[in-house]
């Protein structure tokens, strides 16, 4: 499988995610971690938190729709693995997020920006695990 190099789209996405993280910190005083936001909607610790969390998730879902309104087509998303592999991956990510006390957005964006040692170690672990997983799937197993 060949992966396209998309520096401008990646830069634009990074700017949007960084801006969202800064705004959430400035307005709500909260750290942007996508799994924590989702968990807070499903099992809210405080009822006052649910509204901003739901609004943030709605914005994540509405992003592709806004792209479609601007360009006339949905963003191209190619997922070269089977649906069972996606489900397994989602479960494994959920387990990892629970043990790691956060996800890539929480540790990788907000934690790294705050120079949190725990987040730096977590992000390095995520990246190393991802590299090993890709190598094993592409070169050892020979899958998708």
mmCIF file of N, CA and C in Angstrom:
data_model
loop_
_atom_site.group_PDB
_atom_site.id
_atom_site.type_symbol
_atom_site.label_atom_id
_atom_site.label_comp_id
_atom_site.label_asym_id
_atom_site.label_seq_id
_atom_site.Cartn_x
_atom_site.Cartn_y
_atom_site.Cartn_z
ATOM 1 N N UNK A 1 0.833 -1.175 0.000
ATOM 2 C CA UNK A 1 0.000 0.000 0.000
ATOM 3 C C UNK A 1 0.881 1.244 0.000
ATOM 4 N N UNK A 2 0.583 2.150 -0.873
ATOM 5 C CA UNK A 2 1.312 3.409 -0.945
ATOM 6 C C UNK A 2 0.515 4.480 -0.210
ATOM 7 N N UNK A 3 1.198 5.232 0.608
ATOM 8 C CA UNK A 3 0.557 6.318 1.342
ATOM 9 C C UNK A 3 0.949 7.633 0.694
ATOM 10 N N UNK A 4 -0.048 8.464 0.371
ATOM 11 C CA UNK A 4 0.218 9.751 -0.261
ATOM 12 C C UNK A 4 0.839 10.726 0.732
ATOM 13 N N UNK A 5 1.732 11.555 0.238
ATOM 14 C CA UNK A 5 2.338 12.626 1.040
ATOM 15 C C UNK A 5 1.493 13.875 0.837
ATOM 16 N N UNK A 6 0.846 14.347 1.888
ATOM 17 C CA UNK A 6 -0.066 15.488 1.795
ATOM 18 C C UNK A 6 0.326 16.557 2.811
ATOM 19 N N UNK A 7 1.431 17.276 2.567
ATOM 20 C CA UNK A 7 1.903 18.223 3.589
ATOM 21 C C UNK A 7 0.961 19.380 3.844
ATOM 22 N N UNK A 8 0.307 19.914 2.822
ATOM 23 C CA UNK A 8 -0.553 21.081 3.042
ATOM 24 C C UNK A 8 -1.842 20.697 3.776
ATOM 25 N N UNK A 9 -2.428 19.583 3.393
ATOM 26 C CA UNK A 9 -3.616 19.110 4.103
ATOM 27 C C UNK A 9 -3.265 18.760 5.539
ATOM 28 N N UNK A 10 -2.103 18.147 5.736
ATOM 29 C CA UNK A 10 -1.677 17.796 7.096
ATOM 30 C C UNK A 10 -1.413 19.048 7.927
ATOM 31 N N UNK A 11 -0.794 20.036 7.327
ATOM 32 C CA UNK A 11 -0.539 21.302 8.027
ATOM 33 C C UNK A 11 -1.855 21.988 8.401
ATOM 34 N N UNK A 12 -2.788 22.008 7.458
ATOM 35 C CA UNK A 12 -4.094 22.632 7.736
ATOM 36 C C UNK A 12 -4.803 21.904 8.868
ATOM 37 N N UNK A 13 -4.772 20.579 8.837
ATOM 38 C CA UNK A 13 -5.388 19.802 9.910
ATOM 39 C C UNK A 13 -4.720 20.064 11.248
ATOM 40 N N UNK A 14 -3.397 20.128 11.251
ATOM 41 C CA UNK A 14 -2.670 20.407 12.488
ATOM 42 C C UNK A 14 -2.997 21.776 13.054
ATOM 43 N N UNK A 15 -3.110 22.755 12.171
ATOM 44 C CA UNK A 15 -3.464 24.107 12.621
ATOM 45 C C UNK A 15 -4.861 24.116 13.236
ATOM 46 N N UNK A 16 -5.803 23.431 12.597
ATOM 47 C CA UNK A 16 -7.170 23.388 13.129
ATOM 48 C C UNK A 16 -7.222 22.670 14.476
ATOM 49 N N UNK A 17 -6.528 21.551 14.585
ATOM 50 C CA UNK A 17 -6.529 20.810 15.855
ATOM 51 C C UNK A 17 -5.849 21.636 16.951
ATOM 52 N N UNK A 18 -4.726 22.254 16.622
ATOM 53 C CA UNK A 18 -4.034 23.093 17.601
ATOM 54 C C UNK A 18 -4.876 24.274 18.042
ATOM 55 N N UNK A 19 -5.555 24.888 17.083
ATOM 56 C CA UNK A 19 -6.437 26.016 17.424
ATOM 57 C C UNK A 19 -7.573 25.556 18.331
ATOM 58 N N UNK A 20 -8.147 24.403 18.026
ATOM 59 C CA UNK A 20 -9.232 23.873 18.862
ATOM 60 C C UNK A 20 -8.726 23.590 20.278
ATOM 61 N N UNK A 21 -7.529 23.028 20.393
ATOM 62 C CA UNK A 21 -6.969 22.720 21.718
ATOM 63 C C UNK A 21 -6.734 23.998 22.515
ATOM 64 N N UNK A 22 -6.199 25.016 21.863
ATOM 65 C CA UNK A 22 -5.941 26.289 22.552
ATOM 66 C C UNK A 22 -7.256 26.947 22.969
ATOM 67 N N UNK A 23 -8.252 26.939 22.072
ATOM 68 C CA UNK A 23 -9.544 27.548 22.404
ATOM 69 C C UNK A 23 -10.233 26.824 23.557
ATOM 70 N N UNK A 24 -10.169 25.481 23.550
ATOM 71 C CA UNK A 24 -10.792 24.727 24.642
ATOM 72 C C UNK A 24 -10.101 25.040 25.961
ATOM 73 N N UNK A 25 -8.788 25.158 25.940
ATOM 74 C CA UNK A 25 -8.053 25.498 27.161
ATOM 75 C C UNK A 25 -8.394 26.918 27.610
ATOM 76 N N UNK A 26 -8.479 27.853 26.659
ATOM 77 C CA UNK A 26 -8.751 29.250 26.999
ATOM 78 C C UNK A 26 -10.188 29.453 27.478
ATOM 79 N N UNK A 27 -11.125 28.799 26.850
ATOM 80 C CA UNK A 27 -12.543 29.039 27.153
ATOM 81 C C UNK A 27 -13.040 28.168 28.310
ATOM 82 N N UNK A 28 -12.672 26.880 28.288
ATOM 83 C CA UNK A 28 -13.183 25.951 29.297
ATOM 84 C C UNK A 28 -12.135 25.562 30.342
ATOM 85 N N UNK A 29 -10.869 25.863 30.066
ATOM 86 C CA UNK A 29 -9.813 25.436 30.973
ATOM 87 C C UNK A 29 -9.607 23.935 30.950
ATOM 88 N N UNK A 30 -9.940 23.309 29.829
ATOM 89 C CA UNK A 30 -9.868 21.847 29.721
ATOM 90 C C UNK A 30 -8.857 21.440 28.674
ATOM 91 N N UNK A 31 -8.340 20.232 28.824
ATOM 92 C CA UNK A 31 -7.397 19.670 27.868
ATOM 93 C C UNK A 31 -8.176 18.898 26.815
ATOM 94 N N UNK A 32 -7.786 19.091 25.556
ATOM 95 C CA UNK A 32 -8.459 18.417 24.448
ATOM 96 C C UNK A 32 -7.909 17.006 24.286
ATOM 97 N N UNK A 33 -8.678 16.052 24.743
ATOM 98 C CA UNK A 33 -8.393 14.635 24.528
ATOM 99 C C UNK A 33 -9.669 14.014 23.995
ATOM 100 N N UNK A 34 -9.629 13.540 22.777
ATOM 101 C CA UNK A 34 -10.863 13.096 22.121
ATOM 102 C C UNK A 34 -11.555 11.966 22.884
ATOM 103 N N UNK A 35 -10.797 11.011 23.387
ATOM 104 C CA UNK A 35 -11.457 9.920 24.104
ATOM 105 C C UNK A 35 -12.034 10.387 25.428
ATOM 106 N N UNK A 36 -11.370 11.315 26.067
ATOM 107 C CA UNK A 36 -11.910 11.872 27.311
ATOM 108 C C UNK A 36 -13.181 12.658 27.052
ATOM 109 N N UNK A 37 -13.218 13.373 25.931
ATOM 110 C CA UNK A 37 -14.420 14.125 25.564
ATOM 111 C C UNK A 37 -15.574 13.147 25.309
ATOM 112 N N UNK A 38 -15.293 12.097 24.559
ATOM 113 C CA UNK A 38 -16.324 11.091 24.269
ATOM 114 C C UNK A 38 -16.794 10.409 25.551
ATOM 115 N N UNK A 39 -15.855 10.024 26.397
ATOM 116 C CA UNK A 39 -16.231 9.370 27.656
ATOM 117 C C UNK A 39 -17.076 10.301 28.526
ATOM 118 N N UNK A 40 -16.764 11.587 28.501
ATOM 119 C CA UNK A 40 -17.526 12.552 29.292
ATOM 120 C C UNK A 40 -18.946 12.738 28.803
ATOM 121 N N UNK A 41 -19.180 12.483 27.522
ATOM 122 C CA UNK A 41 -20.548 12.546 27.001
ATOM 123 C C UNK A 41 -21.311 11.279 27.387
ATOM 124 N N UNK A 42 -20.647 10.147 27.276
ATOM 125 C CA UNK A 42 -21.310 8.878 27.562
ATOM 126 C C UNK A 42 -21.525 8.668 29.066
ATOM 127 N N UNK A 43 -20.522 9.034 29.867
ATOM 128 C CA UNK A 43 -20.601 8.887 31.325
ATOM 129 C C UNK A 43 -20.117 10.190 31.949
ATOM 130 N N UNK A 44 -20.992 11.195 32.005
ATOM 131 C CA UNK A 44 -20.537 12.505 32.492
ATOM 132 C C UNK A 44 -20.267 12.506 33.988
ATOM 133 N N UNK A 45 -19.107 13.077 34.355
ATOM 134 C CA UNK A 45 -18.790 13.242 35.778
ATOM 135 C C UNK A 45 -19.568 14.411 36.355
ATOM 136 N N UNK A 46 -19.776 15.433 35.511
ATOM 137 C CA UNK A 46 -20.562 16.599 35.910
ATOM 138 C C UNK A 46 -21.531 16.897 34.771
ATOM 139 N N UNK A 47 -22.752 17.188 35.105
ATOM 140 C CA UNK A 47 -23.741 17.457 34.057
ATOM 141 C C UNK A 47 -23.415 18.719 33.275
ATOM 142 N N UNK A 48 -22.702 19.661 33.892
ATOM 143 C CA UNK A 48 -22.360 20.897 33.187
ATOM 144 C C UNK A 48 -21.325 20.663 32.093
ATOM 145 N N UNK A 49 -20.596 19.567 32.163
ATOM 146 C CA UNK A 49 -19.584 19.260 31.151
ATOM 147 C C UNK A 49 -20.170 18.685 29.871
ATOM 148 N N UNK A 50 -21.330 18.114 29.969
ATOM 149 C CA UNK A 50 -21.873 17.362 28.834
ATOM 150 C C UNK A 50 -22.112 18.237 27.609
ATOM 151 N N UNK A 51 -22.575 19.456 27.791
ATOM 152 C CA UNK A 51 -22.940 20.309 26.647
ATOM 153 C C UNK A 51 -21.727 20.648 25.779
ATOM 154 N N UNK A 52 -20.628 21.100 26.393
ATOM 155 C CA UNK A 52 -19.479 21.469 25.562
ATOM 156 C C UNK A 52 -18.851 20.240 24.930
ATOM 157 N N UNK A 53 -18.896 19.121 25.647
ATOM 158 C CA UNK A 53 -18.344 17.893 25.080
ATOM 159 C C UNK A 53 -19.179 17.449 23.870
ATOM 160 N N UNK A 54 -20.500 17.502 23.990
ATOM 161 C CA UNK A 54 -21.371 17.129 22.873
ATOM 162 C C UNK A 54 -21.181 18.079 21.700
ATOM 163 N N UNK A 55 -21.013 19.376 21.996
ATOM 164 C CA UNK A 55 -20.787 20.349 20.919
ATOM 165 C C UNK A 55 -19.478 20.069 20.199
ATOM 166 N N UNK A 56 -18.444 19.707 20.943
ATOM 167 C CA UNK A 56 -17.154 19.390 20.326
ATOM 168 C C UNK A 56 -17.262 18.150 19.440
ATOM 169 N N UNK A 57 -17.939 17.123 19.939
ATOM 170 C CA UNK A 57 -18.116 15.917 19.127
ATOM 171 C C UNK A 57 -18.954 16.206 17.888
ATOM 172 N N UNK A 58 -19.983 17.029 18.036
ATOM 173 C CA UNK A 58 -20.808 17.402 16.880
ATOM 174 C C UNK A 58 -19.965 18.132 15.842
ATOM 175 N N UNK A 59 -19.060 18.976 16.312
ATOM 176 C CA UNK A 59 -18.155 19.659 15.390
ATOM 177 C C UNK A 59 -17.248 18.695 14.652
ATOM 178 N N UNK A 60 -16.785 17.660 15.338
ATOM 179 C CA UNK A 60 -15.948 16.649 14.684
ATOM 180 C C UNK A 60 -16.716 15.923 13.596
ATOM 181 N N UNK A 61 -17.964 15.638 13.867
ATOM 182 C CA UNK A 61 -18.792 14.948 12.882
ATOM 183 C C UNK A 61 -19.170 15.898 11.741
ATOM 184 N N UNK A 62 -19.383 17.159 12.068
ATOM 185 C CA UNK A 62 -19.810 18.126 11.053
ATOM 186 C C UNK A 62 -18.671 18.559 10.131
ATOM 187 N N UNK A 63 -17.435 18.345 10.533
ATOM 188 C CA UNK A 63 -16.294 18.756 9.713
ATOM 189 C C UNK A 63 -16.343 18.237 8.289
ATOM 190 N N UNK A 64 -16.530 16.943 8.095
ATOM 191 C CA UNK A 64 -16.625 16.443 6.715
ATOM 192 C C UNK A 64 -17.816 17.017 5.953
ATOM 193 N N UNK A 65 -18.900 17.293 6.657
ATOM 194 C CA UNK A 65 -20.065 17.890 5.996
ATOM 195 C C UNK A 65 -19.752 19.318 5.538
ATOM 196 N N UNK A 66 -19.024 20.061 6.345
ATOM 197 C CA UNK A 66 -18.608 21.409 5.945
ATOM 198 C C UNK A 66 -17.678 21.337 4.740
ATOM 199 N N UNK A 67 -16.812 20.337 4.730
ATOM 200 C CA UNK A 67 -15.916 20.136 3.580
ATOM 201 C C UNK A 67 -16.733 19.874 2.324
ATOM 202 N N UNK A 68 -17.768 19.064 2.468
ATOM 203 C CA UNK A 68 -18.625 18.756 1.326
ATOM 204 C C UNK A 68 -19.348 20.006 0.824
ATOM 205 N N UNK A 69 -19.797 20.853 1.736
ATOM 206 C CA UNK A 69 -20.463 22.085 1.320
ATOM 207 C C UNK A 69 -19.507 23.007 0.559
ATOM 208 N N UNK A 70 -18.254 23.025 0.960
ATOM 209 C CA UNK A 70 -17.264 23.887 0.315
ATOM 210 C C UNK A 70 -16.780 23.342 -1.022
ATOM 211 N N UNK A 71 -16.632 22.015 -1.108
ATOM 212 C CA UNK A 71 -16.020 21.427 -2.303
ATOM 213 C C UNK A 71 -16.991 20.656 -3.174
ATOM 214 N N UNK A 72 -18.145 20.307 -2.633
ATOM 215 C CA UNK A 72 -19.109 19.536 -3.399
ATOM 216 C C UNK A 72 -18.905 18.038 -3.318
ATOM 217 N N UNK A 73 -17.945 17.604 -2.539
ATOM 218 C CA UNK A 73 -17.719 16.166 -2.380
ATOM 219 C C UNK A 73 -17.213 15.880 -0.968
ATOM 220 N N UNK A 74 -17.477 14.676 -0.502
ATOM 221 C CA UNK A 74 -16.979 14.274 0.804
ATOM 222 C C UNK A 74 -15.467 14.063 0.710
ATOM 223 N N UNK A 75 -14.744 14.279 1.796
ATOM 224 C CA UNK A 75 -13.302 14.020 1.765
ATOM 225 C C UNK A 75 -13.022 12.548 1.475
ATOM 226 N N UNK A 76 -11.998 12.316 0.671
ATOM 227 C CA UNK A 76 -11.636 10.938 0.336
ATOM 228 C C UNK A 76 -10.975 10.276 1.542
ATOM 229 N N UNK A 77 -11.535 9.183 1.960
ATOM 230 C CA UNK A 77 -10.972 8.418 3.069
ATOM 231 C C UNK A 77 -10.843 6.975 2.606
ATOM 232 N N UNK A 78 -9.637 6.490 2.581
ATOM 233 C CA UNK A 78 -9.400 5.103 2.198
ATOM 234 C C UNK A 78 -8.920 4.339 3.422
ATOM 235 N N UNK A 79 -9.601 3.278 3.730
ATOM 236 C CA UNK A 79 -9.226 2.431 4.861
ATOM 237 C C UNK A 79 -8.958 1.040 4.291
ATOM 238 N N UNK A 80 -7.688 0.713 4.083
ATOM 239 C CA UNK A 80 -7.368 -0.539 3.392
ATOM 240 C C UNK A 80 -7.326 -1.769 4.293
ATOM 241 N N UNK A 81 -8.206 -1.823 5.273
ATOM 242 C CA UNK A 81 -8.288 -3.021 6.115
ATOM 243 C C UNK A 81 -9.747 -3.437 6.219
ATOM 244 N N UNK A 82 -9.955 -4.654 6.667
ATOM 245 C CA UNK A 82 -11.310 -5.182 6.781
ATOM 246 C C UNK A 82 -12.043 -4.549 7.965
ATOM 247 N N UNK A 83 -13.377 -4.680 7.955
ATOM 248 C CA UNK A 83 -14.162 -4.151 9.077
ATOM 249 C C UNK A 83 -13.823 -4.843 10.403
ATOM 250 N N UNK A 84 -13.637 -6.167 10.413
ATOM 251 C CA UNK A 84 -13.220 -6.785 11.693
ATOM 252 C C UNK A 84 -11.891 -6.221 12.204
ATOM 253 N N UNK A 85 -10.964 -5.928 11.290
ATOM 254 C CA UNK A 85 -9.686 -5.337 11.713
ATOM 255 C C UNK A 85 -9.910 -3.946 12.297
ATOM 256 N N UNK A 86 -10.847 -3.184 11.719
ATOM 257 C CA UNK A 86 -11.158 -1.861 12.267
ATOM 258 C C UNK A 86 -11.741 -1.970 13.673
ATOM 259 N N UNK A 87 -12.653 -2.915 13.851
ATOM 260 C CA UNK A 87 -13.270 -3.103 15.166
ATOM 261 C C UNK A 87 -12.209 -3.532 16.175
ATOM 262 N N UNK A 88 -11.361 -4.482 15.790
ATOM 263 C CA UNK A 88 -10.290 -4.928 16.680
ATOM 264 C C UNK A 88 -9.364 -3.762 17.023
ATOM 265 N N UNK A 89 -9.027 -2.971 16.025
ATOM 266 C CA UNK A 89 -8.178 -1.807 16.271
ATOM 267 C C UNK A 89 -8.823 -0.821 17.230
ATOM 268 N N UNK A 90 -10.111 -0.596 17.064
ATOM 269 C CA UNK A 90 -10.822 0.312 17.963
ATOM 270 C C UNK A 90 -10.835 -0.192 19.398
ATOM 271 N N UNK A 91 -11.040 -1.489 19.558
ATOM 272 C CA UNK A 91 -11.034 -2.070 20.907
ATOM 273 C C UNK A 91 -9.642 -1.940 21.527
ATOM 274 N N UNK A 92 -8.620 -2.232 20.737
ATOM 275 C CA UNK A 92 -7.249 -2.132 21.259
ATOM 276 C C UNK A 92 -6.896 -0.686 21.623
ATOM 277 N N UNK A 93 -7.333 0.256 20.810
ATOM 278 C CA UNK A 93 -7.095 1.668 21.130
ATOM 279 C C UNK A 93 -7.812 2.044 22.427
ATOM 280 N N UNK A 94 -9.044 1.578 22.572
ATOM 281 C CA UNK A 94 -9.795 1.861 23.799
ATOM 282 C C UNK A 94 -9.093 1.317 25.031
ATOM 283 N N UNK A 95 -8.559 0.114 24.917
ATOM 284 C CA UNK A 95 -7.819 -0.476 26.046
ATOM 285 C C UNK A 95 -6.549 0.330 26.316
ATOM 286 N N UNK A 96 -5.839 0.672 25.260
ATOM 287 C CA UNK A 96 -4.610 1.443 25.419
ATOM 288 C C UNK A 96 -4.856 2.816 26.016
ATOM 289 N N UNK A 97 -5.924 3.445 25.591
ATOM 290 C CA UNK A 97 -6.275 4.766 26.124
ATOM 291 C C UNK A 97 -6.579 4.675 27.618
ATOM 292 N N UNK A 98 -7.244 3.603 28.013
ATOM 293 C CA UNK A 98 -7.571 3.436 29.432
ATOM 294 C C UNK A 98 -6.314 3.247 30.268
ATOM 295 N N UNK A 99 -5.412 2.385 29.801
ATOM 296 C CA UNK A 99 -4.171 2.155 30.560
ATOM 297 C C UNK A 99 -3.227 3.350 30.484
ATOM 298 N N UNK A 100 -3.243 4.073 29.377
ATOM 299 C CA UNK A 100 -2.345 5.206 29.199
ATOM 300 C C UNK A 100 -2.886 6.513 29.734
ATOM 301 N N UNK A 101 -4.090 6.476 30.290
ATOM 302 C CA UNK A 101 -4.733 7.684 30.832
ATOM 303 C C UNK A 101 -4.802 8.805 29.800
ATOM 304 N N UNK A 102 -5.087 8.448 28.567
ATOM 305 C CA UNK A 102 -5.237 9.470 27.541
ATOM 306 C C UNK A 102 -4.908 8.922 26.166
ATOM 307 N N UNK A 103 -5.250 9.711 25.168
ATOM 308 C CA UNK A 103 -5.043 9.285 23.785
ATOM 309 C C UNK A 103 -3.998 10.169 23.110
ATOM 310 N N UNK A 104 -3.839 9.957 21.829
ATOM 311 C CA UNK A 104 -2.832 10.718 21.099
ATOM 312 C C UNK A 104 -3.125 12.206 21.123
ATOM 313 N N UNK A 105 -4.391 12.582 21.065
ATOM 314 C CA UNK A 105 -4.688 14.020 21.073
ATOM 315 C C UNK A 105 -4.406 14.631 22.440
ATOM 316 N N UNK A 106 -4.784 13.952 23.499
ATOM 317 C CA UNK A 106 -4.552 14.492 24.832
ATOM 318 C C UNK A 106 -3.071 14.554 25.173
ATOM 319 N N UNK A 107 -2.377 13.431 24.998
ATOM 320 C CA UNK A 107 -0.947 13.398 25.312
ATOM 321 C C UNK A 107 -0.124 14.088 24.224
ATOM 322 N N UNK A 108 -0.425 13.748 22.966
ATOM 323 C CA UNK A 108 0.411 14.209 21.859
ATOM 324 C C UNK A 108 0.296 15.682 21.563
ATOM 325 N N UNK A 109 -0.863 16.247 21.722
ATOM 326 C CA UNK A 109 -1.042 17.670 21.400
ATOM 327 C C UNK A 109 -0.933 18.516 22.666
ATOM 328 N N UNK A 110 -1.797 18.251 23.605
ATOM 329 C CA UNK A 110 -1.831 19.101 24.799
ATOM 330 C C UNK A 110 -0.704 18.775 25.776
ATOM 331 N N UNK A 111 -0.474 17.492 26.039
ATOM 332 C CA UNK A 111 0.562 17.122 26.992
ATOM 333 C C UNK A 111 1.954 17.496 26.518
ATOM 334 N N UNK A 112 2.236 17.239 25.252
ATOM 335 C CA UNK A 112 3.554 17.597 24.708
ATOM 336 C C UNK A 112 3.741 19.121 24.738
ATOM 337 N N UNK A 113 2.684 19.854 24.438
ATOM 338 C CA UNK A 113 2.786 21.318 24.447
ATOM 339 C C UNK A 113 3.077 21.846 25.850
ATOM 340 N N UNK A 114 2.618 21.124 26.864
ATOM 341 C CA UNK A 114 2.879 21.535 28.249
ATOM 342 C C UNK A 114 4.174 20.928 28.793
ATOM 343 N N UNK A 115 4.910 20.212 27.941
ATOM 344 C CA UNK A 115 6.168 19.549 28.306
ATOM 345 C C UNK A 115 5.967 18.566 29.461
ATOM 346 N N UNK A 116 4.836 17.891 29.466
ATOM 347 C CA UNK A 116 4.557 16.892 30.484
ATOM 348 C C UNK A 116 5.405 15.652 30.226
ATOM 349 N N UNK A 117 6.258 15.258 31.182
ATOM 350 C CA UNK A 117 7.080 14.049 30.974
ATOM 351 C C UNK A 117 6.232 12.810 30.699
ATOM 352 N N UNK A 118 5.115 12.673 31.412
ATOM 353 C CA UNK A 118 4.245 11.517 31.218
ATOM 354 C C UNK A 118 3.712 11.492 29.787
ATOM 355 N N UNK A 119 3.325 12.649 29.265
ATOM 356 C CA UNK A 119 2.795 12.715 27.903
ATOM 357 C C UNK A 119 3.879 12.471 26.856
ATOM 358 N N UNK A 120 5.083 12.939 27.132
ATOM 359 C CA UNK A 120 6.180 12.696 26.195
ATOM 360 C C UNK A 120 6.455 11.197 26.104
ATOM 361 N N UNK A 121 6.505 10.525 27.242
ATOM 362 C CA UNK A 121 6.722 9.074 27.235
ATOM 363 C C UNK A 121 5.557 8.364 26.550
ATOM 364 N N UNK A 122 4.331 8.782 26.861
ATOM 365 C CA UNK A 122 3.157 8.154 26.238
ATOM 366 C C UNK A 122 3.177 8.340 24.727
ATOM 367 N N UNK A 123 3.486 9.535 24.259
ATOM 368 C CA UNK A 123 3.497 9.800 22.818
ATOM 369 C C UNK A 123 4.594 8.997 22.127
ATOM 370 N N UNK A 124 5.755 8.910 22.748
ATOM 371 C CA UNK A 124 6.825 8.083 22.172
ATOM 372 C C UNK A 124 6.387 6.618 22.112
ATOM 373 N N UNK A 125 5.678 6.163 23.143
ATOM 374 C CA UNK A 125 5.167 4.785 23.135
ATOM 375 C C UNK A 125 4.158 4.583 22.012
ATOM 376 N N UNK A 126 3.269 5.573 21.799
ATOM 377 C CA UNK A 126 2.282 5.466 20.714
ATOM 378 C C UNK A 126 2.993 5.356 19.365
ATOM 379 N N UNK A 127 3.962 6.229 19.153
ATOM 380 C CA UNK A 127 4.643 6.263 17.853
ATOM 381 C C UNK A 127 5.447 4.994 17.612
ATOM 382 N N UNK A 128 6.139 4.513 18.638
ATOM 383 C CA UNK A 128 6.910 3.276 18.502
ATOM 384 C C UNK A 128 5.986 2.092 18.240
ATOM 385 N N UNK A 129 4.892 2.026 18.970
ATOM 386 C CA UNK A 129 3.930 0.935 18.761
ATOM 387 C C UNK A 129 3.335 0.986 17.364
ATOM 388 N N UNK A 130 3.042 2.187 16.883
ATOM 389 C CA UNK A 130 2.480 2.322 15.539
ATOM 390 C C UNK A 130 3.487 1.865 14.483
ATOM 391 N N UNK A 131 4.744 2.256 14.647
ATOM 392 C CA UNK A 131 5.764 1.854 13.674
ATOM 393 C C UNK A 131 5.946 0.343 13.663
ATOM 394 N N UNK A 132 5.984 -0.257 14.835
ATOM 395 C CA UNK A 132 6.135 -1.716 14.915
ATOM 396 C C UNK A 132 4.927 -2.412 14.302
ATOM 397 N N UNK A 133 3.735 -1.907 14.601
ATOM 398 C CA UNK A 133 2.514 -2.510 14.057
ATOM 399 C C UNK A 133 2.495 -2.438 12.535
ATOM 400 N N UNK A 134 2.822 -1.280 11.991
ATOM 401 C CA UNK A 134 2.835 -1.136 10.521
ATOM 402 C C UNK A 134 3.876 -2.066 9.903
ATOM 403 N N UNK A 135 5.045 -2.145 10.524
ATOM 404 C CA UNK A 135 6.088 -3.014 9.981
ATOM 405 C C UNK A 135 5.625 -4.476 9.990
ATOM 406 N N UNK A 136 5.059 -4.908 11.099
ATOM 407 C CA UNK A 136 4.623 -6.307 11.201
ATOM 408 C C UNK A 136 3.518 -6.594 10.197
ATOM 409 N N UNK A 137 2.537 -5.696 10.096
ATOM 410 C CA UNK A 137 1.411 -5.942 9.186
ATOM 411 C C UNK A 137 1.865 -5.910 7.731
ATOM 412 N N UNK A 138 2.715 -4.964 7.375
ATOM 413 C CA UNK A 138 3.115 -4.832 5.971
ATOM 414 C C UNK A 138 4.218 -5.795 5.552
ATOM 415 N N UNK A 139 5.147 -6.084 6.442
ATOM 416 C CA UNK A 139 6.326 -6.820 6.012
ATOM 417 C C UNK A 139 6.444 -8.220 6.597
ATOM 418 N N UNK A 140 5.864 -8.466 7.755
ATOM 419 C CA UNK A 140 5.958 -9.791 8.357
ATOM 420 C C UNK A 140 4.739 -10.624 7.995
ATOM 421 N N UNK A 141 3.566 -10.068 8.240
ATOM 422 C CA UNK A 141 2.329 -10.789 7.926
ATOM 423 C C UNK A 141 2.019 -10.658 6.438
ATOM 424 N N UNK A 142 2.332 -9.482 5.876
ATOM 425 C CA UNK A 142 2.071 -9.266 4.452
ATOM 426 C C UNK A 142 0.629 -8.939 4.147
ATOM 427 N N UNK A 143 -0.073 -8.375 5.129
ATOM 428 C CA UNK A 143 -1.480 -8.037 4.944
ATOM 429 C C UNK A 143 -1.655 -6.766 4.153
ATOM 430 N N UNK A 144 -2.826 -6.164 4.340
ATOM 431 C CA UNK A 144 -3.245 -4.964 3.615
ATOM 432 C C UNK A 144 -2.145 -3.974 3.577
#
